[in-house]
Amino acid sequence: MKWLNAFWKTVSDIRNVKISRQTLIIILVSAFIILFIILCTLLIVGGCRSKTRAIEEAKPKLENVRGYVYHGPEVSVFRKCDGAEEYWVTGDVDIILWKVYADLAPEEYLPVYVEMKVQFLKNEEGSIRSDYAGQVLVKEVYHMSYDSQGCELAKNYNYLLQGNEPSWKISIDEKRGILFQESGQPEVYASYVSPKEMDNGIVFNLISGSSPMVIKIRKIDTYDNISGAYYAYSAFVSFKDKDYYGQALVGNPLF
């Protein structure tokens, strides 16, 4: 066969090629250098990935949670809205947490609704709190109220604003839009528009009918002057030459 004869001829030609010793050394050294560079590159990439992974693992994992806290002389406990497990509460922020709790709860050990940023910790072996699922380190408190319906309410909005004198409320939802309710007045609706960032918060610039509406949410501590509930965010609304001041709840996601 022609192709077989051609193959053997090529093999024979390769075997007859003469390479000087110097050329062979150059080829081998070049191959070694290339392999060395490839190996070093793989080691560097692998080292960077390991270092990045170690840094990520070293960072504390923070979570925004909703649930209820219980407090008394011997108990400081948190329970999630969607769980039955109890966690012992610790951290510098818990001083503020329990101060607000004392102002809200009529008695010790009664549940107070809370929204906060935390880090969950495992119980160490031999811990005196081994009967709890773990410990929760409080980093930031967003909202506290003596409200048994807090967990159910938190599912139904992106932002919820309210105030008194006059009594008013605004729900902001990306899918359902903006609904403004003032006591004794017709409901007002506006289409949802993404907010813009501003100093220490966000602002919505909306149109309801032919009237502009401005909604500002800032990260400034405030309290409901009737219920005493604590909010980490304040609210301001300007609509039809009237200004409204109050508090804001940030639903999903917390910012």
Tab-separated table of C-alpha atoms in Angstrom:
chain	number	residue	atom	x	y	z
A	1	MET	CA	0.000	0.000	0.000
A	2	LYS	CA	1.220	3.492	-0.897
A	3	TRP	CA	0.343	5.063	2.461
A	4	LEU	CA	2.248	2.349	4.378
A	5	ASN	CA	5.343	2.769	2.221
A	6	ALA	CA	5.152	6.558	2.741
A	7	PHE	CA	4.900	6.053	6.528
A	8	TRP	CA	7.985	3.847	6.717
A	9	LYS	CA	9.892	6.265	4.498
A	10	THR	CA	9.056	9.140	6.922
A	11	VAL	CA	10.241	7.067	9.906
A	12	SER	CA	13.451	6.230	8.067
A	13	ASP	CA	14.069	9.890	7.222
A	14	ILE	CA	13.621	10.896	10.893
A	15	ARG	CA	16.082	8.234	12.023
A	16	ASN	CA	18.658	9.506	9.499
A	17	VAL	CA	18.444	13.091	10.749
A	18	LYS	CA	21.596	13.965	12.617
A	19	ILE	CA	21.333	16.377	15.600
A	20	SER	CA	24.449	17.844	17.103
A	21	ARG	CA	25.085	17.399	20.804
A	22	GLN	CA	24.869	21.159	21.371
A	23	THR	CA	21.469	21.368	19.630
A	24	LEU	CA	20.171	18.449	21.691
A	25	ILE	CA	21.286	20.171	24.923
A	26	ILE	CA	19.532	23.389	23.864
A	27	ILE	CA	16.306	21.471	23.120
A	28	LEU	CA	16.381	19.685	26.473
A	29	VAL	CA	17.155	22.876	28.438
A	30	SER	CA	14.361	24.733	26.637
A	31	ALA	CA	11.909	21.937	27.404
A	32	PHE	CA	12.954	21.974	31.072
A	33	ILE	CA	12.503	25.757	31.295
A	34	ILE	CA	9.023	25.544	29.761
A	35	LEU	CA	8.007	22.778	32.167
A	36	PHE	CA	9.420	24.780	35.099
A	37	ILE	CA	7.456	27.893	34.108
A	38	ILE	CA	4.252	25.852	33.768
A	39	LEU	CA	4.812	24.244	37.183
A	40	CYS	CA	5.502	27.614	38.871
A	41	THR	CA	2.380	29.106	37.281
A	42	LEU	CA	0.232	26.244	38.580
A	43	LEU	CA	1.721	26.601	42.061
A	44	ILE	CA	1.132	30.369	42.133
A	45	VAL	CA	-2.467	30.050	40.925
A	46	GLY	CA	-3.129	27.270	43.423
A	47	GLY	CA	-1.546	29.299	46.235
A	48	CYS	CA	-3.631	32.369	45.399
A	49	ARG	CA	-6.809	30.311	45.391
A	50	SER	CA	-5.925	28.753	48.729
A	51	LYS	CA	-5.110	32.160	50.208
A	52	THR	CA	-8.378	33.626	48.907
A	53	ARG	CA	-10.306	30.674	50.299
A	54	ALA	CA	-8.581	31.043	53.676
A	55	ILE	CA	-9.393	34.769	53.797
A	56	GLU	CA	-13.036	34.103	52.938
A	57	GLU	CA	-13.278	31.389	55.568
A	58	ALA	CA	-11.665	33.672	58.152
A	59	LYS	CA	-14.282	36.394	57.602
A	60	PRO	CA	-17.222	36.103	59.986
A	61	LYS	CA	-20.444	35.100	58.243
A	62	LEU	CA	-23.064	37.738	59.003
A	63	GLU	CA	-26.783	37.204	58.487
A	64	ASN	CA	-29.843	39.434	58.561
A	65	VAL	CA	-32.458	37.667	60.667
A	66	ARG	CA	-35.974	38.180	61.996
A	67	GLY	CA	-37.464	36.604	65.079
A	68	TYR	CA	-38.176	37.098	68.763
A	69	VAL	CA	-35.968	37.783	71.770
A	70	TYR	CA	-36.704	36.838	75.389
A	71	HIS	CA	-34.880	38.404	78.281
A	72	GLY	CA	-34.735	38.172	82.062
A	73	PRO	CA	-32.232	37.881	84.928
A	74	GLU	CA	-31.098	34.414	83.809
A	75	VAL	CA	-32.076	34.239	80.140
A	76	SER	CA	-31.091	36.135	76.984
A	77	VAL	CA	-32.457	34.173	74.034
A	78	PHE	CA	-33.218	34.617	70.314
A	79	ARG	CA	-35.498	32.448	68.157
A	80	LYS	CA	-35.839	32.806	64.373
A	81	CYS	CA	-39.203	33.399	62.724
A	82	ASP	CA	-38.886	30.188	60.734
A	83	GLY	CA	-37.430	27.944	63.451
A	84	ALA	CA	-37.939	26.565	66.920
A	85	GLU	CA	-34.271	26.458	67.976
A	86	GLU	CA	-33.132	28.939	70.605
A	87	TYR	CA	-29.781	30.778	70.648
A	88	TRP	CA	-28.071	32.487	73.545
A	89	VAL	CA	-27.566	36.191	72.765
A	90	THR	CA	-24.174	37.840	73.225
A	91	GLY	CA	-22.186	40.790	71.846
A	92	ASP	CA	-21.643	44.477	72.619
A	93	VAL	CA	-24.858	45.483	70.813
A	94	ASP	CA	-26.952	43.405	73.209
A	95	ILE	CA	-26.694	46.276	75.728
A	96	ILE	CA	-28.804	48.413	73.376
A	97	LEU	CA	-30.940	45.386	72.550
A	98	TRP	CA	-31.970	44.743	76.125
A	99	LYS	CA	-32.387	48.427	76.927
A	100	VAL	CA	-35.001	48.702	74.188
A	101	TYR	CA	-36.446	45.358	75.292
A	102	ALA	CA	-36.939	46.714	78.828
A	103	ASP	CA	-38.796	49.729	77.409
A	104	LEU	CA	-41.069	47.603	75.211
A	105	ALA	CA	-41.876	44.398	77.111
A	106	PRO	CA	-44.518	44.764	79.860
A	107	GLU	CA	-42.821	41.939	81.796
A	108	GLU	CA	-39.600	39.927	81.708
A	109	TYR	CA	-39.354	36.862	79.455
A	110	LEU	CA	-42.081	38.073	77.070
A	111	PRO	CA	-41.304	37.859	73.315
A	112	VAL	CA	-40.309	41.054	71.523
A	113	TYR	CA	-40.062	41.065	67.723
A	114	VAL	CA	-36.616	41.977	66.359
A	115	GLU	CA	-34.823	42.446	63.027
A	116	MET	CA	-31.025	42.452	63.276
A	117	LYS	CA	-27.651	41.525	61.785
A	118	VAL	CA	-25.923	38.675	63.620
A	119	GLN	CA	-23.186	36.061	63.530
A	120	PHE	CA	-24.123	32.561	64.631
A	121	LEU	CA	-21.554	30.797	66.826
A	122	LYS	CA	-21.331	27.165	67.843
A	123	ASN	CA	-21.340	26.205	71.491
A	124	GLU	CA	-17.910	25.240	72.757
A	125	GLU	CA	-17.552	21.833	74.354
A	126	GLY	CA	-18.463	21.949	78.027
A	127	SER	CA	-20.336	25.247	77.648
A	128	ILE	CA	-22.832	26.001	80.398
A	129	ARG	CA	-25.263	26.904	77.605
A	130	SER	CA	-25.120	23.522	75.905
A	131	ASP	CA	-28.914	23.257	76.039
A	132	TYR	CA	-29.129	25.939	73.312
A	133	ALA	CA	-28.543	25.424	69.589
A	134	GLY	CA	-25.639	27.866	69.746
A	135	GLN	CA	-24.837	31.478	70.415
A	136	VAL	CA	-25.773	34.522	68.379
A	137	LEU	CA	-23.455	37.512	68.325
A	138	VAL	CA	-25.501	40.677	67.717
A	139	LYS	CA	-23.823	43.108	65.304
A	140	GLU	CA	-26.615	45.554	64.531
A	141	VAL	CA	-30.281	46.032	65.479
A	142	TYR	CA	-32.664	47.257	62.740
A	143	HIS	CA	-36.032	47.141	64.470
A	144	MET	CA	-37.715	46.073	67.719
A	145	SER	CA	-41.397	46.111	68.588
A	146	TYR	CA	-43.797	44.420	70.966
A	147	ASP	CA	-45.689	42.862	68.054
A	148	SER	CA	-46.745	39.220	67.888
A	149	GLN	CA	-47.416	39.546	64.125
A	150	GLY	CA	-43.951	40.827	63.248
A	151	CYS	CA	-42.798	37.673	61.470
A	152	GLU	CA	-45.900	37.498	59.260
A	153	LEU	CA	-45.834	41.206	58.414
A	154	ALA	CA	-42.179	41.160	57.362
A	155	LYS	CA	-42.917	38.910	54.373
A	156	ASN	CA	-45.139	41.377	52.541
A	157	TYR	CA	-43.041	44.396	51.604
A	158	ASN	CA	-39.695	45.691	50.413
A	159	TYR	CA	-40.052	48.879	52.478
A	160	LEU	CA	-42.728	49.837	54.979
A	161	LEU	CA	-42.951	53.421	56.241
A	162	GLN	CA	-45.227	54.845	58.911
A	163	GLY	CA	-45.712	57.884	61.077
A	164	ASN	CA	-48.076	59.704	63.399
A	165	GLU	CA	-49.621	63.161	63.581
A	166	PRO	CA	-51.243	62.575	61.153
A	167	SER	CA	-51.326	58.786	61.014
A	168	TRP	CA	-49.924	57.587	57.682
A	169	LYS	CA	-48.384	54.507	56.091
A	170	ILE	CA	-46.582	53.683	52.837
A	171	SER	CA	-45.815	50.221	51.506
A	172	ILE	CA	-43.201	49.985	48.775
A	173	ASP	CA	-43.051	46.784	46.763
A	174	GLU	CA	-41.143	46.263	43.535
A	175	LYS	CA	-43.959	44.152	42.026
A	176	ARG	CA	-47.066	45.808	43.506
A	177	GLY	CA	-45.875	49.407	43.446
A	178	ILE	CA	-46.234	52.157	46.065
A	179	LEU	CA	-49.379	52.568	48.187
A	180	PHE	CA	-49.760	55.668	50.373
A	181	GLN	CA	-52.462	55.712	53.047
A	182	GLU	CA	-53.203	58.723	55.254
A	183	SER	CA	-55.891	58.491	57.924
A	184	GLY	CA	-59.179	59.915	56.616
A	185	GLN	CA	-57.843	60.368	53.073
A	186	PRO	CA	-58.246	58.326	49.856
A	187	GLU	CA	-55.480	55.844	49.084
A	188	VAL	CA	-52.790	57.091	46.710
A	189	TYR	CA	-50.938	54.799	44.271
A	190	ALA	CA	-47.680	55.271	42.356
A	191	SER	CA	-45.745	52.967	40.050
A	192	TYR	CA	-42.504	51.568	41.399
A	193	VAL	CA	-39.279	53.345	40.428
A	194	SER	CA	-35.879	52.118	41.593
A	195	PRO	CA	-34.421	54.320	44.343
A	196	LYS	CA	-31.220	56.309	44.055
A	197	GLU	CA	-28.489	56.393	46.653
A	198	MET	CA	-28.130	59.481	48.781
A	199	ASP	CA	-26.188	60.483	51.866
A	200	ASN	CA	-26.754	57.749	54.453
A	201	GLY	CA	-29.745	56.289	52.616
A	202	ILE	CA	-31.892	56.182	49.470
A	203	VAL	CA	-34.504	58.387	47.765
A	204	PHE	CA	-37.523	57.562	45.575
A	205	ASN	CA	-38.631	60.216	43.080
A	206	LEU	CA	-42.162	59.251	42.022
A	207	ILE	CA	-45.233	60.574	40.241
A	208	SER	CA	-48.752	59.859	41.529
A	209	GLY	CA	-51.248	61.084	38.982
A	210	SER	CA	-49.801	64.480	38.122
A	211	SER	CA	-48.291	65.104	41.571
A	212	PRO	CA	-44.631	64.421	42.418
A	213	MET	CA	-43.857	62.344	45.489
A	214	VAL	CA	-40.453	62.189	47.174
A	215	ILE	CA	-39.639	59.432	49.672
A	216	LYS	CA	-36.375	59.437	51.626
A	217	ILE	CA	-35.131	56.620	53.849
A	218	ARG	CA	-32.068	57.317	55.987
A	219	LYS	CA	-30.135	55.201	58.452
A	220	ILE	CA	-30.936	57.303	61.524
A	221	ASP	CA	-32.208	55.803	64.793
A	222	THR	CA	-35.777	56.744	65.612
A	223	TYR	CA	-38.683	55.649	67.827
A	224	ASP	CA	-42.432	55.495	67.326
A	225	ASN	CA	-43.753	58.120	69.750
A	226	ILE	CA	-46.879	56.042	70.458
A	227	SER	CA	-45.769	52.393	70.604
A	228	GLY	CA	-42.137	53.062	71.581
A	229	ALA	CA	-40.935	50.683	68.834
A	230	TYR	CA	-37.315	51.146	67.753
A	231	TYR	CA	-36.292	51.687	64.117
A	232	ALA	CA	-32.787	51.998	62.696
A	233	TYR	CA	-34.168	53.916	59.690
A	234	SER	CA	-36.074	57.189	59.540
A	235	ALA	CA	-38.585	58.153	56.833
A	236	PHE	CA	-39.489	61.433	55.147
A	237	VAL	CA	-42.229	61.933	52.546
A	238	SER	CA	-43.089	65.059	50.583
A	239	PHE	CA	-46.410	64.980	48.706
A	240	LYS	CA	-48.798	67.748	47.599
A	241	ASP	CA	-47.020	70.516	49.530
A	242	LYS	CA	-47.128	68.473	52.741
A	243	ASP	CA	-44.252	66.835	54.643
A	244	TYR	CA	-44.532	63.586	56.621
A	245	TYR	CA	-41.990	62.303	59.139
A	246	GLY	CA	-41.751	58.841	60.605
A	247	GLN	CA	-39.932	55.506	60.653
A	248	ALA	CA	-39.003	52.894	58.057
A	249	LEU	CA	-38.741	49.141	57.970
A	250	VAL	CA	-36.514	47.651	55.312
A	251	GLY	CA	-37.821	44.309	54.141
A	252	ASN	CA	-35.837	42.342	51.602
A	253	PRO	CA	-32.993	42.828	51.329
A	254	LEU	CA	-31.868	44.680	54.428
A	255	PHE	CA	-29.265	47.307	53.622
